[in-house]
Amino acid sequence: LSGQATDARAKFWKSASVQAGAASLKEGSPFRFIADSGIKATEHHEGALLEQIDLNTWVSMSIQRAVDKVQSRLQDGLAFLATVGSTAPFVGLFGTVWGIYHALTAIGMSGQASIDKVAGPVGEALIMTAIGLAVAVPAVLGYNFLVRRNKSAMEEVRAFAADLHSVVLSGNM
């Protein structure tokens, strides 16, 4: 998205009009979506109820809704990643408890604590713990990376939206 922001700055702001600037942006780009929303807001500001809202407020609301949709799309999948990162250690802990339970059961059935009765189940417990951590650590690192990246991307999106709002209201469509 930061590459698209650079592209938007290079193309959009050098255009002769908002319409031409929007057309210069990549189809499907969040910046194109926001620009199109601003343009549509000015074109469709008519009708009994809409005329009671001044153009500035209407354009501002329309652009903000577009920004909110972009932010929502950026956050897709983050909840799942956070859930995996936070629950995987507990799955590993459950495996540890299960392995220790098997070790204690083996000791109880044999009547004595020998290494051959304990080693297998404790090894299983350690493997389950390692698997839980192997899943959790990358998930948490990935989540944190994506949240930081999304935050900086949204700063670019909001800056573009604020500038667009000003240009749209200037009437240079």
CSV table of C-alpha atoms in Angstrom, one decimal, residues 43-168:
chain,number,residue,atom,x,y,z
A,43,GLU,CA,-22.2,14.5,-8.1
A,44,HIS,CA,-25.0,13.0,-6.0
A,45,HIS,CA,-25.5,15.9,-3.5
A,46,GLU,CA,-29.1,16.5,-4.4
A,47,GLY,CA,-32.5,15.3,-3.3
A,48,ALA,CA,-34.7,16.5,-0.4
A,49,LEU,CA,-32.8,15.0,2.5
A,50,LEU,CA,-29.3,15.4,1.0
A,51,GLU,CA,-29.8,19.1,0.4
A,52,GLN,CA,-30.3,19.6,4.1
A,53,ILE,CA,-26.6,18.5,4.6
A,54,ASP,CA,-24.1,21.1,3.4
A,55,LEU,CA,-21.7,19.9,0.6
A,56,ASN,CA,-18.6,20.1,2.9
A,57,THR,CA,-20.2,17.7,5.5
A,58,TRP,CA,-21.6,15.4,2.8
A,59,VAL,CA,-18.2,15.1,1.0
A,60,SER,CA,-16.4,14.7,4.3
A,61,MET,CA,-18.8,11.9,5.4
A,62,SER,CA,-18.5,10.1,2.0
A,63,ILE,CA,-14.7,10.2,2.0
A,64,GLN,CA,-14.6,9.1,5.7
A,65,ARG,CA,-16.8,6.1,4.9
A,66,ALA,CA,-14.4,5.2,2.1
A,67,VAL,CA,-11.4,5.5,4.4
A,68,ASP,CA,-13.3,3.3,7.0
A,69,LYS,CA,-13.9,0.6,4.3
A,70,VAL,CA,-10.2,0.7,3.3
A,71,GLN,CA,-9.2,0.3,7.0
A,72,SER,CA,-11.7,-2.6,7.4
A,73,ARG,CA,-10.2,-4.4,4.4
A,74,LEU,CA,-6.7,-3.9,5.8
A,75,GLN,CA,-7.8,-5.6,9.1
A,76,ASP,CA,-9.2,-8.7,7.4
A,77,GLY,CA,-7.6,-11.8,8.9
A,78,LEU,CA,-5.9,-9.9,11.8
A,79,ALA,CA,-8.4,-11.2,14.3
A,80,PHE,CA,-7.7,-14.8,13.2
A,81,LEU,CA,-4.0,-14.3,13.4
A,82,ALA,CA,-4.3,-12.8,16.9
A,83,THR,CA,-6.5,-15.7,18.0
A,84,VAL,CA,-3.9,-18.2,16.7
A,85,GLY,CA,-1.1,-16.4,18.4
A,86,SER,CA,-2.9,-16.2,21.7
A,87,THR,CA,-4.4,-19.7,21.8
A,88,ALA,CA,-1.5,-21.8,20.4
A,89,PRO,CA,0.5,-21.7,23.7
A,90,PHE,CA,-2.6,-23.1,25.5
A,91,VAL,CA,-2.8,-25.9,23.0
A,92,GLY,CA,0.8,-26.7,23.7
A,93,LEU,CA,0.1,-26.5,27.5
A,94,PHE,CA,-2.8,-28.9,27.0
A,95,GLY,CA,-0.4,-31.3,25.3
A,96,THR,CA,2.0,-30.9,28.2
A,97,VAL,CA,-0.7,-31.7,30.7
A,98,TRP,CA,-1.8,-34.7,28.6
A,99,GLY,CA,1.8,-36.1,28.3
A,100,ILE,CA,2.3,-35.7,32.1
A,101,TYR,CA,-1.0,-37.4,32.7
A,102,HIS,CA,0.2,-40.3,30.5
A,103,ALA,CA,3.5,-40.5,32.4
A,104,LEU,CA,1.7,-40.6,35.8
A,105,THR,CA,-0.7,-43.2,34.5
A,106,ALA,CA,2.2,-45.4,33.3
A,107,ILE,CA,4.0,-45.0,36.7
A,108,GLY,CA,0.7,-45.9,38.5
A,109,MET,CA,0.1,-49.0,36.4
A,110,SER,CA,3.7,-50.3,36.8
A,111,GLY,CA,4.0,-49.4,40.5
A,112,GLN,CA,7.4,-47.8,40.1
A,113,ALA,CA,8.9,-44.7,38.5
A,114,SER,CA,11.4,-45.8,35.9
A,115,ILE,CA,12.8,-43.8,33.1
A,116,ASP,CA,11.3,-46.0,30.4
A,117,LYS,CA,7.8,-45.3,31.8
A,118,VAL,CA,8.3,-41.5,32.0
A,119,ALA,CA,10.5,-40.7,29.0
A,120,GLY,CA,7.9,-41.4,26.2
A,121,PRO,CA,5.0,-39.4,27.7
A,122,VAL,CA,7.2,-36.5,28.8
A,123,GLY,CA,8.8,-36.4,25.4
A,124,GLU,CA,5.3,-36.1,23.9
A,125,ALA,CA,4.6,-33.3,26.3
A,126,LEU,CA,7.7,-31.4,25.2
A,127,ILE,CA,6.9,-31.9,21.6
A,128,MET,CA,3.4,-30.5,22.1
A,129,THR,CA,4.8,-27.5,23.9
A,130,ALA,CA,7.3,-26.9,21.1
A,131,ILE,CA,4.5,-27.2,18.5
A,132,GLY,CA,2.4,-24.7,20.4
A,133,LEU,CA,5.2,-22.2,20.6
A,134,ALA,CA,6.3,-22.8,17.0
A,135,VAL,CA,2.8,-21.8,15.9
A,136,ALA,CA,2.3,-18.9,18.4
A,137,VAL,CA,5.6,-17.1,18.0
A,138,PRO,CA,5.4,-16.6,14.2
A,139,ALA,CA,1.7,-15.7,14.5
A,140,VAL,CA,2.3,-13.0,17.1
A,141,LEU,CA,5.3,-11.6,15.1
A,142,GLY,CA,3.2,-11.6,11.9
A,143,TYR,CA,0.3,-9.9,13.7
A,144,ASN,CA,2.6,-7.2,15.1
A,145,PHE,CA,4.2,-6.6,11.8
A,146,LEU,CA,0.9,-6.3,10.0
A,147,VAL,CA,-0.6,-4.0,12.6
A,148,ARG,CA,2.5,-1.7,12.3
A,149,ARG,CA,2.4,-1.8,8.5
A,150,ASN,CA,-1.4,-1.1,8.5
A,151,LYS,CA,-1.0,1.8,10.9
A,152,SER,CA,1.5,3.5,8.6
A,153,ALA,CA,-0.6,2.7,5.5
A,154,MET,CA,-3.6,4.2,7.1
A,155,GLU,CA,-1.7,7.4,7.8
A,156,GLU,CA,-1.0,7.6,4.1
A,157,VAL,CA,-4.7,6.9,3.3
A,158,ARG,CA,-5.9,9.5,5.8
A,159,ALA,CA,-3.5,12.2,4.5
A,160,PHE,CA,-4.7,11.5,0.9
A,161,ALA,CA,-8.3,11.7,2.0
A,162,ALA,CA,-7.8,15.0,3.8
A,163,ASP,CA,-6.1,16.5,0.8
A,164,LEU,CA,-8.7,15.1,-1.5
A,165,HIS,CA,-11.4,16.6,0.6
A,166,SER,CA,-9.9,20.1,0.3
A,167,VAL,CA,-9.4,19.8,-3.5
A,168,VAL,CA,-12.9,18.5,-4.1
